[in-house]
Amino acid sequence: MLEQTRIADTGKIRIVIIGGGFGGIELAKSLAGAEVQVVLIDKQNHHTFQPLLYQVSTAGLEADSIVYPFRKIFDKQDNFYFRLAEVQSVDTTTQIVETSIGLLRYDYLVIATGATTNYYGNEQIQKHATPIKNIEDALSLRNTILSNFEKALQIDDEEQLNSLMDYVIVGGGPTGVEVAGALSELRKHVFPKDYKELDFVKMDIHLIQSGPKLLNGMSDEASVKAQKFLEDFGVKIWFDRKVVSYDGYTVTLDSGEKLISRTMIWAAGVAGAPIEGIRKESIVRGNRFKVDTYNRVEGYDNIFAIGDIAAMVTEENPQGHPMMAQPAMQQGRLLGKNLQNIIVSKPLKPFEYSDKGSMATVGRNHAVADLKVMKKEYRTQGLIAWFIWMFIHLISVIGFKNRFFVLMNWMWSYFSYDKGIRLIIGKKKENIPVEAVTQKAVV
Amino acid sequence: MLEQTRIADTGKIRIVIIGGGFGGIELAKSLAGAEVQVVLIDKQNHHTFQPLLYQVSTAGLEADSIVYPFRKIFDKQDNFYFRLAEVQSVDTTTQIVETSIGLLRYDYLVIATGATTNYYGNEQIQKHATPIKNIEDALSLRNTILSNFEKALQIDDEEQLNSLMDYVIVGGGPTGVEVAGALSELRKHVFPKDYKELDFVKMDIHLIQSGPKLLNGMSDEASVKAQKFLEDFGVKIWFDRKVVSYDGYTVTLDSGEKLISRTMIWAAGVAGAPIEGIRKESIVRGNRFKVDTYNRVEGYDNIFAIGDIAAMVTEENPQGHPMMAQPAMQQGRLLGKNLQNIIVSKPLKPFEYSDKGSMATVGRNHAVADLKVMKKEYRTQGLIAWFIWMFIHLISVIGFKNRFFVLMNWMWSYFSYDKGIRLIIGKKKENIPVEAVTQKAVV
């Protein structure tokens, strides 16, 4: 079994990283120059800058501007190897990862598989709702939105028209708030120019939140302001409601209320994406692997988990760290150093999360931000928060060229009140074919 | 049947244009301000700048930079209506177009459906070859090329490796030459950086041409120089050969020679895409509609055809005009004026083709151009031709923003020797799964 080797055996200790999200990338980078072999496995050939996915969905950015090929990120890092593969399972005894392209030996394994959309076990919702978790989701949503309006042009029936023009967004976290804001901007500035034959007074944007406030985890000022901004933009917010069923047409809330929409955008939660072969006892709430303060998965010496998939349960963080980019990046960076410490038998440094705060944008000129700088909190809402949001996201995008193209797109959109990428290319979600009520009428 | 109307009856004469390629767009534009109702139907919601599709396939340009939403092109033209629909047939007696979204009445009908890839009736080739005729083809080819190299990393067997690393391009016209040039550029400057584990000496690029020279229809200087440029770049050209079969792995030529490649790019010809309901007697060689000098389809008063689908057979053009952007655009523009003349019973102006020449680019710094300016011919090959090619294509791309992004991408690629869009997003063509020879070996 061992006679063939397609990743060169460099004679160095091999660290296999599963997943090239924020955590995986930072870890691989921080191993640059180390006397190890770094092997990154991912299902995609590119890193995705997830915080801007919603802008791809809403025609504000090209997909290509927010993804970046792994091979290009690491083209100068000699100890780095990439394989496009899906992981099937891990054999922790023989230290072998089974993947779609073969078996891969490891000395140290780092699980950085991130999170997937959480439908809380509701298969009907999973089937009909539209997630925004990866670039193909985002493109599919863009195609779906634009196709809906194209179809709406042929419809007379009021309910059918609503089903195509109205949107239901589930989840009042940053993604839900940002999508609702972006859709309301499109409704105001863009769609009426494109679809002069449609009456956009009829386009409703619903945001469903399970609790009594938006942006849980942010300050009350941020929540209240985000709500005010969205309401000013005409978004209808439904607090303390959960979706109990969705058949691709009718959204039923636990309050008994019903909404009609062919497109329900699901931003109601994520859960870890654990892999087969790791002991089940180490999986805790939210499908995450329980790790110690060195990100070591409970029960193993040479297996680590970072980012969304890792639950570092401490007294300050009884739920683990928030499933966001910052903890993942910081854990990745530290683990890179710690792995090098392990190899030379130096003491390890425990992880300490440096919370830099969080923010969300709510359409043109509006955002909310709770920032932490040198352990001091700064809260701001409105235009200044919006500029801070843009600046921080811009510098975080990988690659000078992508950063430049994102900036150019933003400036273009800002000054032209336009979103240029209104293209239907590739697949879209079609829950139920539009009733052919008008199919045979001469138009 | 007539009681419902979804495209408002403006009381004006309705001109229905099927197809928003170069011809359809120019026609619709030249009807701006006219006392008519213009209805454009297309399968896509965007115009595609086909001459740059090959750059999308070869990771040089974002798809979004060379396509442009119809609704945006015409957002200031009040008499313009767009419908996203596929045409099923035409009833020329009742003057109704049957489409995927319903029936559409016309007073004047203009067929501008362009051309499709011509496989000359070979279904096996059609099934396995990769065309580059629309934006989804182009993206699929990009995904396929990149996936091939990712797979090649796991392969030891020499023939299997060749099947993934080698490319066969069929057709020595502009598209074939341009793809071959772009692939050889990638082989030289880009892929070796990405795939350090592969030996790119093993990557062969074959170009198959049925006749004894490249770029038929261009000057001998252009043909000879294009051949020299490609050969200098290491492209293997096979003259006077035709492909007789391709099973997704072995390309068999009519000379009996065989080449191995999992990706055979088909640029060997196009044919018109006529629509049902138009009298068969009007279809001539190449599946085109025979038109008079006013682009009127033979046998009809109120049905016209322009561009690739139209064969205006004259003494100078016994085959009709070349299937290229220029004749389509010129016919579209003139027909717009002539339709207005018809309506006010003014005399019509016959079409006269103003040939501006043609050109093809052959990788970095190299192109060939036969230009006609004020009926004088200018021929140039090499760097100057390359700059002319870039300039003309750049100003021809629709929309200031797209033009700017194309220019930025080109400048970036030129100075960095890089092609940034090396992303696998969406579907790819997988003819035969790579033999799992190494599937179970530990790597």
Short mmCIF file of C-alpha atoms in Angstrom, two decimals, chain A residues 215-404:
data_model
loop_
_atom_site.label_atom_id
_atom_site.label_comp_id
_atom_site.label_asym_id
_atom_site.label_seq_id
_atom_site.Cartn_x
_atom_site.Cartn_y
_atom_site.Cartn_z
CA LEU A 215 -27.60 41.16 15.57
CA ASN A 216 -27.42 39.06 18.71
CA GLY A 217 -24.02 39.37 20.26
CA MET A 218 -23.65 42.99 19.28
CA SER A 219 -24.48 45.97 21.50
CA ASP A 220 -28.04 47.15 21.99
CA GLU A 221 -27.19 50.39 20.18
CA ALA A 222 -26.09 48.39 17.16
CA SER A 223 -29.23 46.23 17.25
CA VAL A 224 -31.58 49.14 17.60
CA LYS A 225 -29.90 51.16 14.89
CA ALA A 226 -29.72 48.26 12.46
CA GLN A 227 -33.43 47.76 13.01
CA LYS A 228 -34.14 51.44 12.44
CA PHE A 229 -32.03 51.55 9.27
CA LEU A 230 -33.76 48.49 7.84
CA GLU A 231 -37.21 49.77 8.72
CA ASP A 232 -36.37 53.11 7.12
CA PHE A 233 -35.44 51.18 3.99
CA GLY A 234 -38.83 49.49 4.11
CA VAL A 235 -37.80 46.06 5.32
CA LYS A 236 -40.55 44.32 7.30
CA ILE A 237 -38.97 42.69 10.36
CA TRP A 238 -40.77 39.86 12.17
CA PHE A 239 -39.36 39.41 15.68
CA ASP A 240 -39.80 36.35 17.90
CA ARG A 241 -40.88 34.20 14.97
CA LYS A 242 -39.50 30.96 13.64
CA VAL A 243 -40.17 29.33 10.31
CA VAL A 244 -41.87 25.98 10.81
CA SER A 245 -42.33 25.01 7.19
CA TYR A 246 -41.59 26.12 3.66
CA ASP A 247 -42.72 24.29 0.55
CA GLY A 248 -41.00 26.61 -1.91
CA TYR A 249 -44.02 28.91 -1.98
CA THR A 250 -45.65 29.38 1.40
CA VAL A 251 -43.56 30.28 4.44
CA THR A 252 -45.34 29.28 7.64
CA LEU A 253 -44.24 30.90 10.89
CA ASP A 254 -44.65 29.40 14.36
CA SER A 255 -47.07 32.21 15.08
CA GLY A 256 -49.34 30.76 12.41
CA GLU A 257 -48.75 33.67 10.05
CA LYS A 258 -48.01 32.86 6.44
CA LEU A 259 -45.91 34.66 3.85
CA ILE A 260 -45.75 33.94 0.13
CA SER A 261 -42.36 33.84 -1.57
CA ARG A 262 -40.62 31.57 -4.03
CA THR A 263 -37.28 32.56 -2.56
CA MET A 264 -36.59 32.11 1.14
CA ILE A 265 -33.01 32.98 1.97
CA TRP A 266 -31.72 30.97 4.89
CA ALA A 267 -29.24 32.77 7.12
CA ALA A 268 -30.54 31.33 10.38
CA GLY A 269 -27.50 29.53 11.58
CA VAL A 270 -24.48 27.38 10.96
CA ALA A 271 -23.14 24.22 12.49
CA GLY A 272 -19.76 22.60 12.43
CA ALA A 273 -18.91 20.11 9.71
CA PRO A 274 -17.08 17.32 11.54
CA ILE A 275 -15.37 14.50 9.67
CA GLU A 276 -15.67 10.75 9.99
CA GLY A 277 -13.17 8.84 12.03
CA ILE A 278 -12.64 11.30 14.84
CA ARG A 279 -14.07 10.01 18.11
CA LYS A 280 -17.71 11.00 18.56
CA GLU A 281 -17.13 11.79 22.25
CA SER A 282 -15.17 14.87 21.18
CA ILE A 283 -18.13 16.36 19.31
CA VAL A 284 -20.00 18.93 21.37
CA ARG A 285 -22.94 21.29 20.84
CA GLY A 286 -23.16 22.76 17.35
CA ASN A 287 -21.34 19.77 15.87
CA ARG A 288 -17.96 21.18 16.83
CA PHE A 289 -14.86 19.38 18.09
CA LYS A 290 -13.97 20.10 21.69
CA VAL A 291 -10.41 21.41 21.82
CA ASP A 292 -8.06 22.47 24.59
CA THR A 293 -6.44 25.89 24.71
CA TYR A 294 -3.82 24.69 22.20
CA ASN A 295 -6.61 23.71 19.76
CA ARG A 296 -5.85 20.05 20.30
CA VAL A 297 -8.92 17.86 19.79
CA GLU A 298 -9.88 16.12 23.03
CA GLY A 299 -8.47 12.61 23.09
CA TYR A 300 -5.66 13.10 20.59
CA ASP A 301 -2.05 14.26 20.66
CA ASN A 302 -1.52 15.05 17.01
CA ILE A 303 -4.96 16.17 15.83
CA PHE A 304 -6.05 19.77 16.07
CA ALA A 305 -9.11 21.76 15.10
CA ILE A 306 -9.36 25.51 14.46
CA GLY A 307 -12.04 28.01 13.55
CA ASP A 308 -15.76 27.31 13.32
CA ILE A 309 -15.29 23.56 13.75
CA ALA A 310 -13.43 24.00 17.05
CA ALA A 311 -15.15 24.60 20.37
CA MET A 312 -12.60 25.88 22.84
CA VAL A 313 -14.83 25.80 25.90
CA THR A 314 -13.46 28.00 28.65
CA GLU A 315 -14.97 29.88 31.54
CA GLU A 316 -15.24 33.12 29.55
CA ASN A 317 -16.44 31.21 26.49
CA PRO A 318 -18.80 28.50 27.69
CA GLN A 319 -20.05 28.08 24.10
CA GLY A 320 -16.63 28.30 22.48
CA HIS A 321 -15.60 31.30 20.41
CA PRO A 322 -17.98 32.94 17.96
CA MET A 323 -18.03 31.26 14.55
CA MET A 324 -16.39 34.15 12.74
CA ALA A 325 -13.25 34.92 10.79
CA GLN A 326 -11.29 36.51 13.66
CA PRO A 327 -11.06 33.56 16.08
CA ALA A 328 -10.26 31.23 13.16
CA MET A 329 -7.43 33.43 11.90
CA GLN A 330 -5.96 33.96 15.35
CA GLN A 331 -6.12 30.26 16.15
CA GLY A 332 -4.51 29.40 12.82
CA ARG A 333 -1.66 31.82 13.39
CA LEU A 334 -0.97 30.61 16.93
CA LEU A 335 -1.24 26.93 16.01
CA GLY A 336 1.40 27.46 13.33
CA LYS A 337 3.78 28.63 16.02
CA ASN A 338 2.74 25.95 18.48
CA LEU A 339 3.25 23.15 15.95
CA GLN A 340 6.78 24.39 15.45
CA ASN A 341 7.19 24.48 19.23
CA ILE A 342 5.96 20.90 19.53
CA ILE A 343 8.49 19.71 16.96
CA VAL A 344 11.39 21.19 18.90
CA SER A 345 9.83 20.26 22.25
CA LYS A 346 9.37 23.84 23.33
CA PRO A 347 6.48 24.79 25.63
CA LEU A 348 3.21 25.75 23.95
CA LYS A 349 1.38 29.03 24.19
CA PRO A 350 -2.32 28.87 25.11
CA PHE A 351 -4.80 30.68 22.88
CA GLU A 352 -6.19 33.97 23.99
CA TYR A 353 -8.86 35.52 21.84
CA SER A 354 -8.34 39.15 21.03
CA ASP A 355 -11.85 40.34 20.26
CA LYS A 356 -11.70 43.20 17.78
CA GLY A 357 -15.45 43.64 17.79
CA SER A 358 -17.98 43.08 15.08
CA MET A 359 -20.00 44.96 12.54
CA ALA A 360 -22.66 44.71 9.90
CA THR A 361 -23.56 46.88 6.96
CA VAL A 362 -27.16 47.82 6.26
CA GLY A 363 -27.24 49.11 2.70
CA ARG A 364 -25.78 52.27 1.21
CA ASN A 365 -24.17 54.66 3.73
CA HIS A 366 -25.33 52.67 6.74
CA ALA A 367 -23.57 50.23 9.01
CA VAL A 368 -23.25 49.44 12.68
CA ALA A 369 -19.95 48.75 14.38
CA ASP A 370 -18.90 47.68 17.89
CA LEU A 371 -15.14 47.97 17.80
CA LYS A 372 -12.58 46.99 20.38
CA VAL A 373 -9.23 48.71 20.14
CA MET A 374 -6.69 48.12 22.92
CA LYS A 375 -9.47 46.58 25.02
CA LYS A 376 -11.52 49.77 24.76
CA GLU A 377 -14.94 49.71 23.13
CA TYR A 378 -16.00 52.13 20.46
CA ARG A 379 -19.51 52.02 19.10
CA THR A 380 -20.69 53.83 16.04
CA GLN A 381 -23.60 53.59 13.65
CA GLY A 382 -24.32 55.18 10.31
CA LEU A 383 -21.98 56.66 7.75
CA ILE A 384 -18.75 56.44 9.74
CA ALA A 385 -19.43 52.82 10.61
CA TRP A 386 -20.08 52.21 6.92
CA PHE A 387 -16.70 53.63 5.93
CA ILE A 388 -14.98 51.59 8.66
CA TRP A 389 -16.81 48.48 7.44
CA MET A 390 -15.70 49.08 3.87
CA PHE A 391 -12.13 49.84 4.82
CA ILE A 392 -11.73 46.75 7.00
CA HIS A 393 -13.33 44.43 4.46
CA LEU A 394 -11.31 45.90 1.65
CA ILE A 395 -7.96 45.39 3.31
CA SER A 396 -9.00 41.89 4.38
CA VAL A 397 -9.68 40.67 0.83
CA ILE A 398 -6.74 38.57 -0.32
CA GLY A 399 -4.56 39.86 -3.12
CA PHE A 400 -3.81 43.33 -4.38
CA LYS A 401 -5.67 42.77 -7.63
CA ASN A 402 -8.85 41.54 -5.95
CA ARG A 403 -8.69 44.43 -3.50
CA PHE A 404 -8.35 46.87 -6.39
#
